[in-house]
Short mmCIF file of C-alpha atoms in Angstrom, two decimals:
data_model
loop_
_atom_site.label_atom_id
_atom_site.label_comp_id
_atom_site.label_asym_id
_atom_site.label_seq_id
_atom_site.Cartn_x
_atom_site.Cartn_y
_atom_site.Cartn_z
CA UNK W 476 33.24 -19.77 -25.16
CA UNK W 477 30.72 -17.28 -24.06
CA UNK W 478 31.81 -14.05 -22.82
CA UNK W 479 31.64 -15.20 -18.83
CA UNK W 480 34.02 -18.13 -19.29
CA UNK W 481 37.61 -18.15 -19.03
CA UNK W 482 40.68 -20.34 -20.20
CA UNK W 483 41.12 -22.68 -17.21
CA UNK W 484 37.33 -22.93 -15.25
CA UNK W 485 37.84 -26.97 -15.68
CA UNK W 486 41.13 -26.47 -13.94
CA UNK W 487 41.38 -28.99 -10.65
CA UNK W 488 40.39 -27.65 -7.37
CA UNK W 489 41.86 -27.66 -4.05
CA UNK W 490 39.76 -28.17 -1.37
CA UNK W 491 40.49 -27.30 2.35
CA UNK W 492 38.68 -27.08 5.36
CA UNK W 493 37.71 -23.30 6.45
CA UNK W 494 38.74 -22.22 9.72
CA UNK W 495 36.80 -19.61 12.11
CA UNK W 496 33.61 -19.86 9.83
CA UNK W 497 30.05 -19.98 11.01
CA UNK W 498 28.40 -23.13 10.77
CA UNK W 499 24.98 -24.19 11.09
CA UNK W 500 23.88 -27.40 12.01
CA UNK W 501 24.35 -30.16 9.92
CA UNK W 502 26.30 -27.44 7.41
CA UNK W 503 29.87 -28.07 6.12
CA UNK W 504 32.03 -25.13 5.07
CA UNK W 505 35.45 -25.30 3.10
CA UNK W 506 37.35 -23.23 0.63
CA UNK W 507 37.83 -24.05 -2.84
CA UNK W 508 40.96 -22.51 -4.61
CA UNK W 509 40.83 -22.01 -8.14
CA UNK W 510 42.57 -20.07 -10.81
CA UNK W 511 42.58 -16.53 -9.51
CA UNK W 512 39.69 -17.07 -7.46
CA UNK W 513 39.58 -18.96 -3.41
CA UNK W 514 35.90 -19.10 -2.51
CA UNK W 515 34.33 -20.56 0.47
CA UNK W 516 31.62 -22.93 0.17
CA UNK W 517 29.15 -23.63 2.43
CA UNK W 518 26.97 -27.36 1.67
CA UNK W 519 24.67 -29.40 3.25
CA UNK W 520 24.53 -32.97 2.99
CA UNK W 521 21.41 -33.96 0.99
CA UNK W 522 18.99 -36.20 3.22
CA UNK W 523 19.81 -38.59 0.85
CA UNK W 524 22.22 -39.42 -2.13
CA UNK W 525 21.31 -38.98 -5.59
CA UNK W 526 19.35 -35.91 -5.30
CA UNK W 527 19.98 -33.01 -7.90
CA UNK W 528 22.74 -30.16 -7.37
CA UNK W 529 21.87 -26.48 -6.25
CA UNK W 530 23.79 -23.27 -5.99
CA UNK W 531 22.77 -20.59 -3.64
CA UNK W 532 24.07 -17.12 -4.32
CA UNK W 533 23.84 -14.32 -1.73
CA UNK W 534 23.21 -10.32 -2.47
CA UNK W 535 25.34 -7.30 -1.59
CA UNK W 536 27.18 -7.32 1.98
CA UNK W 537 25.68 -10.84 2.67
CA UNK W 538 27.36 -14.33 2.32
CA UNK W 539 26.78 -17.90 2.30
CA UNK W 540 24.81 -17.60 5.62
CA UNK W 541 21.72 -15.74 4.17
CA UNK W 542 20.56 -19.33 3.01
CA UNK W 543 21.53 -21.61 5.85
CA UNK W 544 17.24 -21.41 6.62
CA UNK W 545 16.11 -22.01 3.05
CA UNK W 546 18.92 -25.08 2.86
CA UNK W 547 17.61 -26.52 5.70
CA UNK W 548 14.17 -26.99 4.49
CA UNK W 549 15.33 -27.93 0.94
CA UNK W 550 17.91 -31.04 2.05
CA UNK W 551 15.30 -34.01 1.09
CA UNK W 552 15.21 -32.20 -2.72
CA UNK W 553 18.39 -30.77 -3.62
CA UNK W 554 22.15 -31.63 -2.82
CA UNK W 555 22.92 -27.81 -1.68
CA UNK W 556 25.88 -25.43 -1.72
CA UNK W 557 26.28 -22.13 -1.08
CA UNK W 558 28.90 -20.06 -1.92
CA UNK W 559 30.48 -16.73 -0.68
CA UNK W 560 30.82 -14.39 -3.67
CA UNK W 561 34.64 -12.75 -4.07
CA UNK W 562 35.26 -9.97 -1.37
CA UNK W 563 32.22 -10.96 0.55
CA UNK W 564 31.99 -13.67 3.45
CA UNK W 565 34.89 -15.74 4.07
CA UNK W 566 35.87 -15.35 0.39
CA UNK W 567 39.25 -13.82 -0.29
CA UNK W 568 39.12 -11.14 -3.26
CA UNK W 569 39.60 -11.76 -6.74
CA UNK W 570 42.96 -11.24 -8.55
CA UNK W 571 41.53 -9.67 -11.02
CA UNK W 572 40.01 -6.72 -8.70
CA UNK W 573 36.58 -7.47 -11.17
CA UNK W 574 33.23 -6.93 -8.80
CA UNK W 575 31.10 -6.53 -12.03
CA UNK W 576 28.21 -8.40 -12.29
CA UNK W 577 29.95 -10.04 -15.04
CA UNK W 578 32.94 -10.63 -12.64
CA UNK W 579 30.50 -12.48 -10.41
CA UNK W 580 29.15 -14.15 -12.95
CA UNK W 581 32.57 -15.25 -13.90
CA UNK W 582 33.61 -16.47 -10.52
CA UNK W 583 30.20 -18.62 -10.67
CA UNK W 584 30.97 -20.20 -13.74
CA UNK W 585 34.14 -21.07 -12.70
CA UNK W 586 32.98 -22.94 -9.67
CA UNK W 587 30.36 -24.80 -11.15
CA UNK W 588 32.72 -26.25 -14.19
CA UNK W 589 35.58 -26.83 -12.18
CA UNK W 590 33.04 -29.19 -9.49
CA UNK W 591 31.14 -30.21 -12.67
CA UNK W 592 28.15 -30.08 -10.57
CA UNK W 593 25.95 -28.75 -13.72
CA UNK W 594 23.08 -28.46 -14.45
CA UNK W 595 22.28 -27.05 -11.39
CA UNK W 596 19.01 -25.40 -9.36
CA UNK W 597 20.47 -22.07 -9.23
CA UNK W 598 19.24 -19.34 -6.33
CA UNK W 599 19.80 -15.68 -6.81
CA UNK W 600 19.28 -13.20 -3.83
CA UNK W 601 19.65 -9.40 -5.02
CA UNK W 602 22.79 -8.97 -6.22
CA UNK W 603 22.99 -12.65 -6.77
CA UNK W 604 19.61 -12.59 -8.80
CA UNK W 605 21.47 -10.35 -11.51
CA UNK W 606 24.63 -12.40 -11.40
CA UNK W 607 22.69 -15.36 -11.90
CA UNK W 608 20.88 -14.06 -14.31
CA UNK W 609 23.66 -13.46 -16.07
CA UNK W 610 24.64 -17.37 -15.34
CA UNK W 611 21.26 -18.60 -16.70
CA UNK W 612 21.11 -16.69 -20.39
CA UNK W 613 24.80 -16.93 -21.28
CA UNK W 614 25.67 -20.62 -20.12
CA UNK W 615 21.86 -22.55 -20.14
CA UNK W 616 23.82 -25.69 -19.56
CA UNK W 617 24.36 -25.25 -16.31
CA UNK W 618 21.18 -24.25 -15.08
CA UNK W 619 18.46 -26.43 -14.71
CA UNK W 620 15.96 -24.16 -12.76
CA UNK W 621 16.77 -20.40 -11.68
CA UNK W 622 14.85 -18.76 -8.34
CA UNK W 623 15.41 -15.31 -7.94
CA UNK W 624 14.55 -13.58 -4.80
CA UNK W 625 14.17 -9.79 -5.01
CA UNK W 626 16.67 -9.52 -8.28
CA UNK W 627 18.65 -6.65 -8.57
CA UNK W 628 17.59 -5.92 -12.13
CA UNK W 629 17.67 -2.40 -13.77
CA UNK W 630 14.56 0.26 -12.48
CA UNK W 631 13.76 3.72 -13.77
CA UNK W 632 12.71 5.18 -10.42
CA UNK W 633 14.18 2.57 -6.99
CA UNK W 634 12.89 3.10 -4.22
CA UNK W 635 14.35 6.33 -2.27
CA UNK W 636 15.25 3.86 0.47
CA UNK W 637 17.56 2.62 -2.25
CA UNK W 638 19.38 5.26 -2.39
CA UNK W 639 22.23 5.31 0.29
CA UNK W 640 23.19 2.00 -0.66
CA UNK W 641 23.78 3.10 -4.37
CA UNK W 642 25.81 6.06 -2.93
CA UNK W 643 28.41 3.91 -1.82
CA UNK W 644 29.10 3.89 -5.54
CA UNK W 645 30.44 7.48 -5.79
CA UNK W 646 33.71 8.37 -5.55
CA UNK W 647 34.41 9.20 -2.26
CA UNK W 648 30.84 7.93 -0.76
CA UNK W 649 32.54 5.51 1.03
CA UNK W 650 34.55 7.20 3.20
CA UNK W 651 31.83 9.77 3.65
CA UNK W 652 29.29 7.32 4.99
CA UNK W 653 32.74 5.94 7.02
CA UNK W 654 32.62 9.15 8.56
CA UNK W 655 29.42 9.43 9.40
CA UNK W 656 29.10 6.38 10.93
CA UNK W 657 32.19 6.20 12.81
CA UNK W 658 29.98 6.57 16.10
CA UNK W 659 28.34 3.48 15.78
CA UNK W 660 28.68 0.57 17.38
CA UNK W 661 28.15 -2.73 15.01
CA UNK W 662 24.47 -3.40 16.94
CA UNK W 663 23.73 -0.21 15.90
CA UNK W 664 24.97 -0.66 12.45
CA UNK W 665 23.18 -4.57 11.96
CA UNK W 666 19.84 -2.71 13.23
CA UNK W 667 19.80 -0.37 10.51
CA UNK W 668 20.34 -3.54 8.24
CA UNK W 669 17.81 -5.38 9.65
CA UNK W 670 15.19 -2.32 9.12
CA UNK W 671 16.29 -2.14 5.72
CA UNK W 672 16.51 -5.67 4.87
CA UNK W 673 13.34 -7.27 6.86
CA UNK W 674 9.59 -6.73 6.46
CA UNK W 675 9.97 -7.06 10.02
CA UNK W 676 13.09 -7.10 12.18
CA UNK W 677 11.66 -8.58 14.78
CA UNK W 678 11.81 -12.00 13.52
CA UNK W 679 15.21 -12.27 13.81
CA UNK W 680 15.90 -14.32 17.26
CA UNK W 681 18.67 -13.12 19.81
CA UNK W 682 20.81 -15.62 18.93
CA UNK W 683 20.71 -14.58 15.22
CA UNK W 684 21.13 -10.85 16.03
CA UNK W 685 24.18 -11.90 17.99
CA UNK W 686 26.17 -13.60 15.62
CA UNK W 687 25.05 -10.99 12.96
CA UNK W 688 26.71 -8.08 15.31
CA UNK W 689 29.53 -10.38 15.72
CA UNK W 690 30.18 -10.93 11.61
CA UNK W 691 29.74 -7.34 10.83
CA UNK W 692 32.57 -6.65 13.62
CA UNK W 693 34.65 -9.35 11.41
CA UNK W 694 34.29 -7.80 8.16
CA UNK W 695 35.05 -4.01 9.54
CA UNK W 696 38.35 -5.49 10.45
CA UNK W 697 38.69 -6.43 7.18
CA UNK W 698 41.19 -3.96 4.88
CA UNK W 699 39.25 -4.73 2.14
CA UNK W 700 35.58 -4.44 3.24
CA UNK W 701 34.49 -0.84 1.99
CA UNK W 702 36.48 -1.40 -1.45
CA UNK W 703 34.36 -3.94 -1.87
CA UNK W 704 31.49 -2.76 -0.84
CA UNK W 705 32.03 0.53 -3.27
CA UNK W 706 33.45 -1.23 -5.78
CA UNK W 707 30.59 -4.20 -6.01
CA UNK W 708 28.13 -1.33 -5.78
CA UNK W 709 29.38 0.33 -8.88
CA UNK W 710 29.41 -2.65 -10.60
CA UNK W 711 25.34 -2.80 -9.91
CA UNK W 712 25.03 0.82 -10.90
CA UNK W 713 26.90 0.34 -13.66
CA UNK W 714 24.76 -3.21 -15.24
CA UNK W 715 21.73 -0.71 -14.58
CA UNK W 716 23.06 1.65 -17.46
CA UNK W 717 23.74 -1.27 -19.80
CA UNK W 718 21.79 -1.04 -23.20
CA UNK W 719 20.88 -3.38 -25.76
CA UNK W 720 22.36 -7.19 -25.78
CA UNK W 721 23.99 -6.38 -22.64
CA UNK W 722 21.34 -5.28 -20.70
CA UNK W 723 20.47 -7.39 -17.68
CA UNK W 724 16.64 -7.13 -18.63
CA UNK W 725 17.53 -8.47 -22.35
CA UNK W 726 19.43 -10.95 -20.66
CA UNK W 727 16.13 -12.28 -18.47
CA UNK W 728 14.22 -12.40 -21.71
CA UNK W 729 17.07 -15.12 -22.82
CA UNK W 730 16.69 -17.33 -19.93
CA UNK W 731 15.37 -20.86 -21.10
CA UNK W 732 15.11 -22.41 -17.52
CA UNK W 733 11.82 -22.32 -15.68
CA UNK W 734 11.95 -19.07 -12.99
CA UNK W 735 10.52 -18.64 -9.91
CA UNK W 736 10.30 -14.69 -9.60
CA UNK W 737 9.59 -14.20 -5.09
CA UNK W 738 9.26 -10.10 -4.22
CA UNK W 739 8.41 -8.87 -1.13
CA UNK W 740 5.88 -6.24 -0.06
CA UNK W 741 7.89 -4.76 2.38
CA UNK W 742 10.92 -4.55 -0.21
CA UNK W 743 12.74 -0.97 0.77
CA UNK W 744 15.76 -2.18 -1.81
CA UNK W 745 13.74 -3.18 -5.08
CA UNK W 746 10.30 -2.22 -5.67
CA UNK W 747 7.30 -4.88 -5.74
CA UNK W 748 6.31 -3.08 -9.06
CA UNK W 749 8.85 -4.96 -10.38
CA UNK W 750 7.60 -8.84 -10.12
CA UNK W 751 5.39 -8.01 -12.86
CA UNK W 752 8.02 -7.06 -15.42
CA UNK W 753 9.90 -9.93 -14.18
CA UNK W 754 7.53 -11.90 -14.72
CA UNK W 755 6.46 -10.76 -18.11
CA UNK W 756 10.89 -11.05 -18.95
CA UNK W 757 11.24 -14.14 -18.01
CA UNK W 758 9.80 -16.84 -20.67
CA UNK W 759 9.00 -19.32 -18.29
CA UNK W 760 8.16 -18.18 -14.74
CA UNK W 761 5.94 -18.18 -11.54
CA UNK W 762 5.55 -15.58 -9.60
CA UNK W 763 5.46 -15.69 -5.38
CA UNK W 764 4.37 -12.46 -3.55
CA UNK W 765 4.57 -12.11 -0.03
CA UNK W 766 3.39 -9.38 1.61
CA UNK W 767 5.22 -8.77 4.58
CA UNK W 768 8.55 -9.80 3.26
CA UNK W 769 11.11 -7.31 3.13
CA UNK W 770 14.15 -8.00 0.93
CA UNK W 771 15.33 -11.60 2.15
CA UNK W 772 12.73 -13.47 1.98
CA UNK W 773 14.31 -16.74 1.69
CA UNK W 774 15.48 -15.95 5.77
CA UNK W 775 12.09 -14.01 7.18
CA UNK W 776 9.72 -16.94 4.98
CA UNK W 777 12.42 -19.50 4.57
CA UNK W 778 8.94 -22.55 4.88
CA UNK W 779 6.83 -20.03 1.93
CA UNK W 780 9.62 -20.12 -0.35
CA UNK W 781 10.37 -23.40 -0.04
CA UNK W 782 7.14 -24.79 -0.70
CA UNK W 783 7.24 -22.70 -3.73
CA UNK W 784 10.65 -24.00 -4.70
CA UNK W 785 9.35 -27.53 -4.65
CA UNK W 786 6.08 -26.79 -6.64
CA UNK W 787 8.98 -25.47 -9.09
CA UNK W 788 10.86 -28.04 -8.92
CA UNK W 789 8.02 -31.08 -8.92
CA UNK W 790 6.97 -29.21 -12.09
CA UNK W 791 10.30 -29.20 -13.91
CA UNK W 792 10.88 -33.08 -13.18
CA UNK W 793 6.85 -33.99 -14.28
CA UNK W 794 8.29 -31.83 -17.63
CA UNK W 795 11.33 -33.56 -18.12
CA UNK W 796 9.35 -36.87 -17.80
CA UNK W 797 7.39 -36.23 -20.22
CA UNK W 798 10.26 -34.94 -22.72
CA UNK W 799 11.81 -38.57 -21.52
CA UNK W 800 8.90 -40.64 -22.76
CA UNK W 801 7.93 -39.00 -26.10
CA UNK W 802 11.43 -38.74 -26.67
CA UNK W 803 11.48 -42.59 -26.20
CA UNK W 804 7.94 -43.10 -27.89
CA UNK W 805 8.99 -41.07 -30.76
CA UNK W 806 11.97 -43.10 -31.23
CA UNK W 807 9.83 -46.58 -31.11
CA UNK W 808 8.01 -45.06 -33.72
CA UNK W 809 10.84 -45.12 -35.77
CA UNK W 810 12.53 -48.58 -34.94
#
């Protein structure tokens, strides 16, 4: 049992339909209860049946909804879900009280046993990058391919526009920045995390702004939001102290699955200096750059990564092909 996996992850599930959720076309959303843990999920039926399983997993403050684009032009490869991490989206929060990246990790885990939908093509988006980094060294089986956009792994010097969100960390810094903010209305609020987010806010359409401003004014009504906001912030912090085995860098460098590593140049959250020493960490990877992405590039470029995310995946089924066939030559051999 690795140290991400608890007694009871192949525990049933119950499965109901989520209420007052945001859904795209052709999306499905419902909530999955498990032991300690009631996540919503958010699929898309595959353009066809038979096509491999993906898990999409979103970065701090976002949800399920950061990959509805990136879905969308991935339905004829992968059968795709998308889940809201504990705390965040329309996910209730843990029992446990764990936002660790190891908590996240956990809740993962526990998902993908208990729908036995491993191996899996598994998508990390900041936060999620780490926590499915995590995923991808200590449980390989479930993890047939890993994309990480803009991972939130360790840095020596982040980028000062960094540093406000890793405030939110300190005791108190919360309820200072609560303060300080009390003045402004949630369009002003979604603009600043637009400009922080986007290479360029302006690609976001009306429509999208709209239900943004809308969401955010959800999740401030929440009693829980800037707990877990604070609390999911120290848990990054506190993975970026980590040393030796634990460390999320030393856990990259044990990552068997082929990577696709996508930074942005416009990243004001983690620096494009970076996709080198990902790339150099992770054993088996491809690297996409794109220069006027900010930090979501799977929304601003959702057509880029894509096509990168099939060139991935094209490559990793030409691979296990081959394994296929000298497996079987190898074994005529011997008959």
């Amino acid at each position: 049992m690795s140290s991400t996996d608890l007694p009871g992850t192949r525990a049933s599930h119950a499965v109901t339909e989520a209420r007052d959720v945001r859904v795209g076309a052709g999306e499905e959303v419902r909530s999955v209860a498990l032991p300690g843990l009631n996540l919503t999920v958010r699929s898309r039926p595959p353009a066809r049946q038979g096509l491999p399983h993906a898990l999409y997993v979103h970065g701090l403050g976002g949800s399920s909804l950061n990959w509805s684009a990136l879905m969308a032009e991935l339905d004829d490869r992968v059968d795709g879900e998308a889940v809201d991490l504990p705390g965040f989206g329309r996910s209730a929060p843990p029992d446990d009280g764990d936002y660790s990246i190891s908590g996240h990790a956990r809740a993962v885990i526990r998902y993908l046993d208990a729908a036995r939908r491993g191996p899996v093509h598994l998508f990390g988006n900041s936060l999620g990058g780490a926590v499915v980094t995590r995923v991808a060294a200590l449980r390989p089986d479930l993890v047939r391919t890993l994309t990480l956009v803009s991972p939130a792994l360790p840095e020596l010097c982040p980028p000062l526009s960094a540093l406000p969100t890793a405030l939110l960390a300190l005791p108190g810094g919360t309820a200072l920045f609560a303060r300080l903010t009390r003045g402004w209305t949630a369009e002003r609020r979604i603009r600043e995390v637009l400009a922080l987010c986007y290479g360029d806010p302006a690609r976001v359409d009306p429509e999208g702004f709209s239900a943004a401003v809308k969401e955010y004014e959800r999740r401030l009504g929440l009693p829980y939001f800037w707990d877990v906001m604070a609390r999911t912030t120290r848990g990054v912090v506190d993975a970026y102290t980590l040393g030796g085995q634990h460390s999320l860098w030393r856990l990259a460098e044990r990552v068997l699955a082929p990577t696709l590593l996508v930074y942005g140049g416009r990243d004001k959250l983690v620096s494009f200096r970076m996709a080198h020493r990902a790339a150099v960490a992770f054993r088996d990877s491809r690297l996409l750059t794109l220069p006027d992405a900010g930090h979501v590039a799977m929304m601003e470029y959702p057509e880029a990564v894509a096509r990168a995310v099939r060139e991935l995946l094209d490559d990793n089924t030409a691979e296990r092909a081959g394994e296929d066939t000298g497996q079987g030559t190898a074994d005529a051999g011997r008959s």
